[in-house]
XYZ file of C-alpha atoms in Angstrom:
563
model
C -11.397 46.537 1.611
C -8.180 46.932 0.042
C -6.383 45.261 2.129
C -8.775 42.237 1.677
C -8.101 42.607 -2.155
C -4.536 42.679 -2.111
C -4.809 39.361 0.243
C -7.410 38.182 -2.515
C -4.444 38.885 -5.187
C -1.859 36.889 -3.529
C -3.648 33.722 -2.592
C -5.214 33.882 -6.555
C -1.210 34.008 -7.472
C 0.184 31.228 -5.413
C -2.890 29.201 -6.380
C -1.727 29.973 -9.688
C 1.661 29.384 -9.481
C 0.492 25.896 -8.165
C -1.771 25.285 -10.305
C 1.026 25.962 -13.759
C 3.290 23.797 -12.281
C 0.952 20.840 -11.098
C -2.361 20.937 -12.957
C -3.812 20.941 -9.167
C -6.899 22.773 -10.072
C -8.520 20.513 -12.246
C -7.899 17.636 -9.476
C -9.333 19.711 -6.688
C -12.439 20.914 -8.973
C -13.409 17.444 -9.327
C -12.857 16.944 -5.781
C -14.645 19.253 -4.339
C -17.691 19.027 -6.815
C -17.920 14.824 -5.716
C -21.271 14.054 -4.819
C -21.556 11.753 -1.467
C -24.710 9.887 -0.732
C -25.982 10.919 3.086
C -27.243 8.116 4.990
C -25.886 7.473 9.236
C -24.358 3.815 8.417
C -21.766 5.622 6.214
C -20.327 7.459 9.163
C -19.033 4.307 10.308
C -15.976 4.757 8.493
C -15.698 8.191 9.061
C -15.615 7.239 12.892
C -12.631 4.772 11.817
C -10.939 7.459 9.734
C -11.438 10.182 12.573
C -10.179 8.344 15.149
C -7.107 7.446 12.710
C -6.341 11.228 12.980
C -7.020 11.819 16.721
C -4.675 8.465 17.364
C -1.803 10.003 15.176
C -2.066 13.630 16.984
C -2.102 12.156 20.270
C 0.840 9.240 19.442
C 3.073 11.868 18.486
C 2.779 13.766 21.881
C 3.390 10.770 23.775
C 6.128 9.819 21.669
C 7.746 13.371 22.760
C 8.502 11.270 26.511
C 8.287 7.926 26.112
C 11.432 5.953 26.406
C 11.623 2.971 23.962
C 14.111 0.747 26.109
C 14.170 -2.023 28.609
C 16.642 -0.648 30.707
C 16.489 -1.011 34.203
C 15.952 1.900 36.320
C 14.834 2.531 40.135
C 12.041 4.853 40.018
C 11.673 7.887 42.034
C 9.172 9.815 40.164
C 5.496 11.315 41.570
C 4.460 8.130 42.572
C 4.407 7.464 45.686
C 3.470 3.432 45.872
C 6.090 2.551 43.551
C 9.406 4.529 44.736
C 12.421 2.542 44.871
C 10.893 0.009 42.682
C 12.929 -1.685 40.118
C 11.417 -1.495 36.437
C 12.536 -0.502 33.106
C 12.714 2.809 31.166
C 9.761 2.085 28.764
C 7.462 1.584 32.093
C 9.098 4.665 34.013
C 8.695 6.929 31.095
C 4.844 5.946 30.911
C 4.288 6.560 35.191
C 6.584 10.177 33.770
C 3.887 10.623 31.181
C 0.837 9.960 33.109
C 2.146 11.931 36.746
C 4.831 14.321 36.066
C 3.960 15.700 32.054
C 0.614 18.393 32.038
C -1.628 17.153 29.984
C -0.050 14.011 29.652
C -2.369 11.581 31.540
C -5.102 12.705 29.287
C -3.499 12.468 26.346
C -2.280 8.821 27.291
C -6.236 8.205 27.649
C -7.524 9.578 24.620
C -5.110 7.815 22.934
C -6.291 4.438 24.272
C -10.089 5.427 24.034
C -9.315 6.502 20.060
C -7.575 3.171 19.632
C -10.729 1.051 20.731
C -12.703 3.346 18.758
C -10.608 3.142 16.020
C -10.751 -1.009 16.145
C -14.631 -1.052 16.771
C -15.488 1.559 14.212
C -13.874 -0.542 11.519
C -15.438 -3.876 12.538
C -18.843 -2.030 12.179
C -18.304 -0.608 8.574
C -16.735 -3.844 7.186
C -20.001 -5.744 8.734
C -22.310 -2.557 7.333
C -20.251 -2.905 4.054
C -21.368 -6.725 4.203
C -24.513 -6.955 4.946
C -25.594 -4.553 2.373
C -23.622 -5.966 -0.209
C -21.210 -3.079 -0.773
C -18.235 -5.612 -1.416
C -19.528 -6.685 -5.474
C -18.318 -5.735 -8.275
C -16.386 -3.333 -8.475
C -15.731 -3.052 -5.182
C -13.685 -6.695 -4.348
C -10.175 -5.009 -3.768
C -11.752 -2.265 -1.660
C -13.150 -4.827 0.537
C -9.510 -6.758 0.700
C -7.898 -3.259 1.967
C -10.747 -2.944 4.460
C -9.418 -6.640 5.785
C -6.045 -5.710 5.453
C -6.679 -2.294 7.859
C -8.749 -4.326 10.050
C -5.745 -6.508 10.925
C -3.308 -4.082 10.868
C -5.709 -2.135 13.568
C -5.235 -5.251 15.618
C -1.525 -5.866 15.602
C -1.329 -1.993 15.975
C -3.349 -2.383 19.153
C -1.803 -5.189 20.417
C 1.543 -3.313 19.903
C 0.620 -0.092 21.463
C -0.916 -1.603 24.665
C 1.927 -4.011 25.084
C 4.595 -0.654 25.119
C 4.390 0.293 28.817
C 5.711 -2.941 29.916
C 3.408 -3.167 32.803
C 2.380 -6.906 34.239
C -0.763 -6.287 32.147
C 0.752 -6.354 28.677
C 3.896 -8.142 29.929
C 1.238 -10.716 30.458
C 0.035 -10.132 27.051
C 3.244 -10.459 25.118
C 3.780 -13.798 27.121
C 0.275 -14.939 25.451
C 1.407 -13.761 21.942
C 4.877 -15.611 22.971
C 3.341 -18.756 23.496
C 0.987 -18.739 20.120
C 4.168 -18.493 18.450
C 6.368 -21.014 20.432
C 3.095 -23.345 19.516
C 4.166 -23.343 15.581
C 5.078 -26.931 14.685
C 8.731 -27.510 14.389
C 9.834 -23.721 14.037
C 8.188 -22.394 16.263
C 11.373 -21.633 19.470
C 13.358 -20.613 16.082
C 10.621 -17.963 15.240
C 10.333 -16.932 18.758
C 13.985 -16.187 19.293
C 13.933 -14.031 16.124
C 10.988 -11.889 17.401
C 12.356 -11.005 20.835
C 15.903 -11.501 19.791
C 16.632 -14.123 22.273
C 15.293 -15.924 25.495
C 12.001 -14.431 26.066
C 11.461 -11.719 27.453
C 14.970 -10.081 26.481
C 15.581 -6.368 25.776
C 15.297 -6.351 22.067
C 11.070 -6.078 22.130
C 10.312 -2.743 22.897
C 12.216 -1.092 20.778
C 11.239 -3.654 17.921
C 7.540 -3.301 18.764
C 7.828 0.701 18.983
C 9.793 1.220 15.587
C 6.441 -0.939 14.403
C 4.170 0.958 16.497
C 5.078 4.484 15.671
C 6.444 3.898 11.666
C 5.946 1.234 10.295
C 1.908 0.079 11.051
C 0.949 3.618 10.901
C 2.922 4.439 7.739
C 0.854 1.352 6.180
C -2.632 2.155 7.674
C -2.299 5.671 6.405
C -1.028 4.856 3.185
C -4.037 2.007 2.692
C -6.696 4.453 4.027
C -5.561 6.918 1.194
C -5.487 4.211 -1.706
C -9.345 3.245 0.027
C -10.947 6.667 -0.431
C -9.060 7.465 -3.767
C -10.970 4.331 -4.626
C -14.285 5.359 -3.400
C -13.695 8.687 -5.681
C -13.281 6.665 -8.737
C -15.773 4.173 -8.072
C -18.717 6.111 -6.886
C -19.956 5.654 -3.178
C -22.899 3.280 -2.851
C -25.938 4.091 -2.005
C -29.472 2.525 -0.528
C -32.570 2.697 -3.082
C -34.082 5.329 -2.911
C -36.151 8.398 -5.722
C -34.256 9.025 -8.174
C -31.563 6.565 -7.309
C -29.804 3.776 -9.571
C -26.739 2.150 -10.829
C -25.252 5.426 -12.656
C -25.928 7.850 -10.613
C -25.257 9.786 -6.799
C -27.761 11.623 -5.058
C -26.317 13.192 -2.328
C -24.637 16.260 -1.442
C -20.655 17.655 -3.138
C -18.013 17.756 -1.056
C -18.182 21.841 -0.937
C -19.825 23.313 1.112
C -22.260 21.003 2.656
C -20.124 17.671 2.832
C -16.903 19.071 4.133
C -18.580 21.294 6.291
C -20.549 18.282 8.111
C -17.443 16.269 7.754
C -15.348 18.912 9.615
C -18.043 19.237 12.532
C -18.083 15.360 12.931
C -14.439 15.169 12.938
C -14.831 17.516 16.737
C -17.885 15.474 17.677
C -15.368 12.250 17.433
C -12.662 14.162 19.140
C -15.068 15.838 21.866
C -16.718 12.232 22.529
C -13.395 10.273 22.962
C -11.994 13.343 25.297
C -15.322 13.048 27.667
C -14.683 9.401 27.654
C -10.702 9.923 28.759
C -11.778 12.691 31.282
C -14.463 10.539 33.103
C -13.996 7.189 32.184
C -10.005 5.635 33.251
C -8.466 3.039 31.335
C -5.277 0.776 31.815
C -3.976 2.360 35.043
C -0.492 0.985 34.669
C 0.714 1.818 37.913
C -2.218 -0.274 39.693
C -0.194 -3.070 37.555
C 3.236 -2.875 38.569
C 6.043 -3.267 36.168
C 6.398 -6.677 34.576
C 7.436 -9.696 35.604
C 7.587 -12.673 33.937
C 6.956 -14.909 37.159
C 3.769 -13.726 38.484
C 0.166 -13.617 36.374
C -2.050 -11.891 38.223
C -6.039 -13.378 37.726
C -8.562 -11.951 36.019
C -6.309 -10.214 33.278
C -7.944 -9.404 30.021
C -6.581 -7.961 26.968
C -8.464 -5.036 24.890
C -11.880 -6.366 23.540
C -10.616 -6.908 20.157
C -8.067 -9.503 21.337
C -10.669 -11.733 23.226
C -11.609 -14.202 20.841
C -8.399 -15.000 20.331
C -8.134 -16.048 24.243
C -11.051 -17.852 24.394
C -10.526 -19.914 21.709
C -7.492 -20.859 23.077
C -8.938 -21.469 26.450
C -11.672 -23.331 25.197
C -9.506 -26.064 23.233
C -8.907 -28.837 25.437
C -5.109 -29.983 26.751
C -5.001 -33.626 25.125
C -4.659 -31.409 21.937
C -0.602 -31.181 22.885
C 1.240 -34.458 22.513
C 4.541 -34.825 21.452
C 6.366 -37.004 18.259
C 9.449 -38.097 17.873
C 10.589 -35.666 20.721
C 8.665 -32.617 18.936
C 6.094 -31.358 21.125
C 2.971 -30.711 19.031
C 0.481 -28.025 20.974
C -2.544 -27.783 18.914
C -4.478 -26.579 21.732
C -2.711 -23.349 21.348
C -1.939 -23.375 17.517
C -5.563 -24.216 16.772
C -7.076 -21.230 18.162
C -4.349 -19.151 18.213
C -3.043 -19.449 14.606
C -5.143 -21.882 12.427
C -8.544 -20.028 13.275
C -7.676 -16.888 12.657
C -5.778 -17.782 9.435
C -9.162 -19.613 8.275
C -11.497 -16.374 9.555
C -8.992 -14.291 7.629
C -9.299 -15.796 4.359
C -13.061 -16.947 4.293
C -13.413 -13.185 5.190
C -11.101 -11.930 2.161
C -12.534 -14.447 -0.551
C -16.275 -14.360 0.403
C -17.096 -11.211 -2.411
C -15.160 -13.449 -5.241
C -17.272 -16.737 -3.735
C -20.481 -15.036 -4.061
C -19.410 -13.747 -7.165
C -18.987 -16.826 -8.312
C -21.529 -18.978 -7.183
C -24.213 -16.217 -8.170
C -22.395 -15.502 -11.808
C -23.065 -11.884 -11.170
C -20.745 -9.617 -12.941
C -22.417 -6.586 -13.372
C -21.367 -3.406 -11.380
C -23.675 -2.525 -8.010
C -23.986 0.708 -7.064
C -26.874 0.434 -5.203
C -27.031 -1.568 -1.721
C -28.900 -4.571 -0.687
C -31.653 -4.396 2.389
C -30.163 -6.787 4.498
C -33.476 -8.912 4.326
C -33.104 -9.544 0.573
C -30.416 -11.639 1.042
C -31.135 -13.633 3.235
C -28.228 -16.871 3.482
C -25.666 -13.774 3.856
C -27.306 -12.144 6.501
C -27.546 -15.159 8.177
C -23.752 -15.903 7.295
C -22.908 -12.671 8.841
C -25.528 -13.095 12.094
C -23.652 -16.448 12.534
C -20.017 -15.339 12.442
C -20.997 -12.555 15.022
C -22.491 -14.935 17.330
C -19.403 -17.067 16.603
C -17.439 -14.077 18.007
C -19.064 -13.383 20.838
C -19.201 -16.677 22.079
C -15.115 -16.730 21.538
C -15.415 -13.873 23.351
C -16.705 -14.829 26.131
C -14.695 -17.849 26.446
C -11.778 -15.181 27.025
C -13.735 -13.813 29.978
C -15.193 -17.398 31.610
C -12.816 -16.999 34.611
C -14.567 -13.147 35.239
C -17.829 -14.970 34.460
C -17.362 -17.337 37.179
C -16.175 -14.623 39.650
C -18.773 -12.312 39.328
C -21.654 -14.870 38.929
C -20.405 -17.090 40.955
C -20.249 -20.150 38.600
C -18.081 -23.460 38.055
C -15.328 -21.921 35.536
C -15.131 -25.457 34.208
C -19.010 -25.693 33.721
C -18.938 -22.292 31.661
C -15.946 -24.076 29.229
C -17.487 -27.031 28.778
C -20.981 -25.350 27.801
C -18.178 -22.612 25.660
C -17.242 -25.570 23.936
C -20.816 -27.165 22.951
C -22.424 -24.235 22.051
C -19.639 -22.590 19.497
C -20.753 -25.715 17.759
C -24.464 -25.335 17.847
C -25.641 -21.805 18.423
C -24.276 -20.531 15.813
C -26.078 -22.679 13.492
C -29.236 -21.490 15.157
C -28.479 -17.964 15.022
C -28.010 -18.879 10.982
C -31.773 -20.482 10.694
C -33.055 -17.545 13.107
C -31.767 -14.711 10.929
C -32.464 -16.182 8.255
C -36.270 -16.845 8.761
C -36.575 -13.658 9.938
C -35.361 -12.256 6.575
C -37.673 -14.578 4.847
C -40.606 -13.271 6.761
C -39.664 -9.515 6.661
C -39.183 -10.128 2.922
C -42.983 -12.162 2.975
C -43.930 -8.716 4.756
C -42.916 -6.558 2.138
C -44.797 -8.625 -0.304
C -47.859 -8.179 1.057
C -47.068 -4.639 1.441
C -46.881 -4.246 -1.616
C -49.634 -6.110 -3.019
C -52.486 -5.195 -0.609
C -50.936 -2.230 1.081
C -51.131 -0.562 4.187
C -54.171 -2.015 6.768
C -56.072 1.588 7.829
C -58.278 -0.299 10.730
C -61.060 0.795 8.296
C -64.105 -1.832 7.684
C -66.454 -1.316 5.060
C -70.012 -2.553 4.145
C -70.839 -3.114 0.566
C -74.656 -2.935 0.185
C -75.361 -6.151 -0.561
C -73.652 -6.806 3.121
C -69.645 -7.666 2.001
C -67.744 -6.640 4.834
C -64.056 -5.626 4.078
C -60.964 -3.709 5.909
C -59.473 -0.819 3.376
C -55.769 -0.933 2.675
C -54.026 2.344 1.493
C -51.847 1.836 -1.303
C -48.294 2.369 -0.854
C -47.334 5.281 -3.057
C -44.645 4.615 -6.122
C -41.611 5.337 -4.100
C -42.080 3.209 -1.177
C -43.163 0.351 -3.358
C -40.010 0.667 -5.467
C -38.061 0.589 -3.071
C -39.479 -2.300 -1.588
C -39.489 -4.583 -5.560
C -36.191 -2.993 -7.198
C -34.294 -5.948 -5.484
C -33.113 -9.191 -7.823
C -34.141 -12.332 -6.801
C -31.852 -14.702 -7.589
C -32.778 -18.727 -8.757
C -30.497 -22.161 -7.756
C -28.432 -22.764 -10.857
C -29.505 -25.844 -12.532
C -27.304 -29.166 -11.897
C -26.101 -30.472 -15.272
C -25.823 -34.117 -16.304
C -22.012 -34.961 -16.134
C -21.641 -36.137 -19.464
C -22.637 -34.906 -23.144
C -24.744 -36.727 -25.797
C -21.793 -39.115 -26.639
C -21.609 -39.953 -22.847
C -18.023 -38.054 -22.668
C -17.623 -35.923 -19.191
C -17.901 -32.416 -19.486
C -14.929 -30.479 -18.304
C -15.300 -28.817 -15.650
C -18.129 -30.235 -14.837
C -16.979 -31.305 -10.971
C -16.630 -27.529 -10.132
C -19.857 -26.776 -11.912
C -21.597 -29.173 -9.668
C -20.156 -27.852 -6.279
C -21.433 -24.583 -8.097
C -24.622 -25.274 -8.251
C -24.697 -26.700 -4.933
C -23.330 -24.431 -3.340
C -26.231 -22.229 -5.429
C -28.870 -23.997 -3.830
C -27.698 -23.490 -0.695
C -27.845 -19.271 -0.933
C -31.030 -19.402 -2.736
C -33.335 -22.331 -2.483
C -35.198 -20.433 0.101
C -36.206 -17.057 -1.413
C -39.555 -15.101 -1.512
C -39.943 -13.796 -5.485
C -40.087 -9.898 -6.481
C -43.245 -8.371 -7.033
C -43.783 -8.072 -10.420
C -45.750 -5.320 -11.996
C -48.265 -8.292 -13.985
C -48.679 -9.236 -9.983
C -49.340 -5.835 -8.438
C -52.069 -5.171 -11.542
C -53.514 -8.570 -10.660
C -53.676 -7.913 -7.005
C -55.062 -4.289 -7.376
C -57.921 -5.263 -10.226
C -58.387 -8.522 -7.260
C -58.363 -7.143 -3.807
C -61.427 -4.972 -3.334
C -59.950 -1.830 -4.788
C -62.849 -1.554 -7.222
C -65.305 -2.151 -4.779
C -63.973 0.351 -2.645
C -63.965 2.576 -5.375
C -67.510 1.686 -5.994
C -68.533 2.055 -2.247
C -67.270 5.693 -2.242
C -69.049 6.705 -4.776
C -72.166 5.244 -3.770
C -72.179 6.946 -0.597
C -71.168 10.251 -2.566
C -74.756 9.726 -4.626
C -76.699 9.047 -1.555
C -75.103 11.231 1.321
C -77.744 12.096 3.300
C -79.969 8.998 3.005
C -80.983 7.485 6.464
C -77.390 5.884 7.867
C -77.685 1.980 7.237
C -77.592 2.109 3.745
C -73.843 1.577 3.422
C -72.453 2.500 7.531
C -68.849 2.164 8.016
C -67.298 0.874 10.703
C -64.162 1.640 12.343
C -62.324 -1.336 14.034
């Protein structure tokens, strides 16, 4: 006991001494008394921020071995296969780390595992965060970091797996080197910069690891910090719920329950990403070979995240390159290489400030949207996914017409129509579907739930009861706002003079009509009163108590009948 004192003394006096000389206590008493909402969507970007962590731990081991160089070396490692084979340092190092180091071929797979993890995990809270709204007010730069990590978590993929210098991301980095020699006019200048010379040179791999290892990471760290700081200060949204609303949390503080769920999701990550290294191989480098820029071997695929990418490349068609004035122009690469993602990019970034605008909402949201109650960016966001995945599987048509035995050029020419028109259809799908759900609710609320109960009135009414929905589950099912078109004003004033401003007013208010011309109104409480004094509720009422004043009477009177 004394001995626990006396330890009790000491940490009290360095905490202390901290605390005189940095006014830490106050910060960490507000820390640890924030409240956090609990709901499973918001462990999407806890998966992200995990997997951050379990890529850093695991990156520094392998950075303990691998050799950033494109030396050439014979190798005469554990390998059998490859002995006496020519390759460079970076790609010996890597067969080192996976055959020769304990622990290290495990490592080199939960490192991979973490890193598509770490990519898909942040593509599902950004579309979570949309969907439910969580990007308004004020909330807009918070959404531009999450876009800004998102691509960083690309280029930091594409950098990692393009390190070993295997065929498979040599064949990569020849991709990436062609997107860049397809930039009008500059584009050999820009790159010989990048791999400091004729391509594939010697300069890369070190370039690409001093981005890999410091620079990327340094960034994603430091934006991930300046995102949750933000989330502190803000408040974390929440869905509607008792006892829930714009200026307050309900949810649980940080200590004890939060950080102790937090800390045992943290091992569930790591455990789930080490089961999927252990059982599940990925990138076997030394199936590959070491690269050469002659051969490309068929049927090689990048990570998932990169796909799109390749199929909209492979989907543009080859009249798209012509040449001017001796300038070769190849817009069938720089189309779907570099001017689609630059145009995915910034819709992405400016959507919050567009819907912003277009609804004139400037009030502060704490609380999130059901997906169904808005509708036009649900479908929005149903449409760019479907956009994606058709992109996607442009990348893959040549494994598509492998495995299923199909014309690779019928699969690309059917790539091509239907980028066009299914998504589109997915955007009228989804969005009926919201519609309806959102008609559902309404009646919901107004009649409530059907019990398969039918009644007989006396005088030989027949009628199925509905339970009412209690106060809760009807709140949370007419807190939403519905929002109107905004009206189209005439173009000129009384003394026929234009307005100014009155163009970007009327793109407004077109632009208006388009996210909410199609809307199904709130209930409102004169509407609920209506529907309950309207739809039988007295007469059930009535019923009941009729059978209460003659319960025992021969049955017939007033039966009821289940359905």
């Amino acid at each position: 006991m004394s001995t626990q004192t006396a330890s009790g003394r000491v940490a009290g006096g360095i905490g202390n001494y901290v605390d005189e000389r940095t006014g830490a206590a106050g910060a960490m008493r507000y820390g640890l008394k924030k409240v956090f909402p609990d709901h499973w969507s918001f462990m999407l970007g806890e998966v992200a921020m995990y997997s951050l962590i379990v890529l850093l731990l695991t990156g520094t081991f392998l950075t303990f071995w691998f050799i950033p160089s494109a030396g050439h070396v014979v190798y005469d490692g554990s390998y059998v296969p490859l002995k006496g084979i020519g390759m460079s340092e970076a790609y010996k190092s890597t067969l080192d780390i996976s055959f020769d180091i304990r622990a290290g071929l495990i490592i080199r797979q939960i490192h991979h595992w973490s890193a598509l993890l770490f990519v898909a995990a942040i593509a599902c809270h950004m579309f979570r965060v949309f969907f439910t709204g969580a990007f308004r007010k004020p909330r807009e730069i918070n959404w531009v970091i999450g876009m800004v990590l998102a691509l960083l978590a690309l280029v930091e993929g594409f950098a990692g797996y393009s390190l070993p210098d295997d065929l498979l991301s040599g064949t990569g980095l020849s991709f990436a080197r062609g997107m860049i020699l397809s930039i009008p006019i500059v584009g050999s200048y820009v790159s010989s910069f990048v791999f400091g010379g004729p391509y594939p040179g010697e300069a890369l791999i070190p370039r690409l690891y001093t981005v890999h290892v410091l620079l990327i990471p340094a960034l994603l760290v430091g934006l991930f910090t300046v995102h949750i700081m933000l989330v502190a200060l803000q408040k974390h949204t929440q869905y509607p719920g008792p006892g829930r609303t714009n200026k307050n949390v309900v949810g649980f503080p940080v200590m004890p329950v939060y950080a102790a769920k937090a800390g045992g999701f943290f091992f569930i990550v790591f455990g789930v990403t080490t089961l999927l290294a252990a059982i599940a191989q990925i990138n076997p480098i030394w199936a590959y070979g070491p690269y050469n820029p002659s051969p490309v071997t068929a049927g090689s695929q990048p990570d998932w995240y990169m796909g799109w990418l390749e199929g909209a490349i492979r989907l543009l068609p080859g009249w798209l390159e012509f040449q001017v004035f001796g300038w070769t122009f190849s817009f069938n690469i720089a189309i779907g290489g570099l001017i689609l993602p630059g145009i995915v990019t910034t819709v992405a970034i400016a959507y919050p400030f567009l819907e912003a605008w277009v609804t004139g909402d400037k009030r502060e949201h704490h609380l999130l949207d059901r997906p169904r109650n808005a509708p036009t960016r649900t479908a929005l966001g149903a449409m760019a996914i479907s956009f994606y995945l058709l992109l996607w599987a442009g990348g893959g048509n040549d494994i598509i017409a492998t495995h299923f035995k199909l014309s690779i050029n019928d699969i690309t020419n059917f790539l091509r129509i239907a980028v066009f028109v299914i998504p589109p259809l997915v955007f009228l799908v989804a969005k009926r579907i919201c519609l309806g759900l959102q008609r559902r609710d309404r009646d919901l609320v107004l009649h409530g739930v059907e019990t398969g109960r039918v009644v007989r009135l006396p005088h030989g009414e027949f009628f199925e009861v509905h339970a009412p929905l209690d106060e809760h589950a009807r709140w949370e099912l007419v807190q939403h706002d519905t929002h109107r078109p905004l009206p189209v004003e005439d173009g000129v004033d009384e003394n026929g003079v234009r307005r100014p401003g009155h163009r970007a007013q009327a793109i407004r208010a077109k632009l208006s009509n388009f996210w909410f011309e199609d809307r199904v109104e709130a209930v409102t409480p004169a509407e609920l009163a209506a529907a309950h004094a309207h739809g039988g509720h007295d007469a059930i009422e009535a019923h009941d108590e009729h059978r209460a004043a003659i319960e025992g009477s021969p049955v017939g009177s007033g039966a009821d009948t289940h359905a």
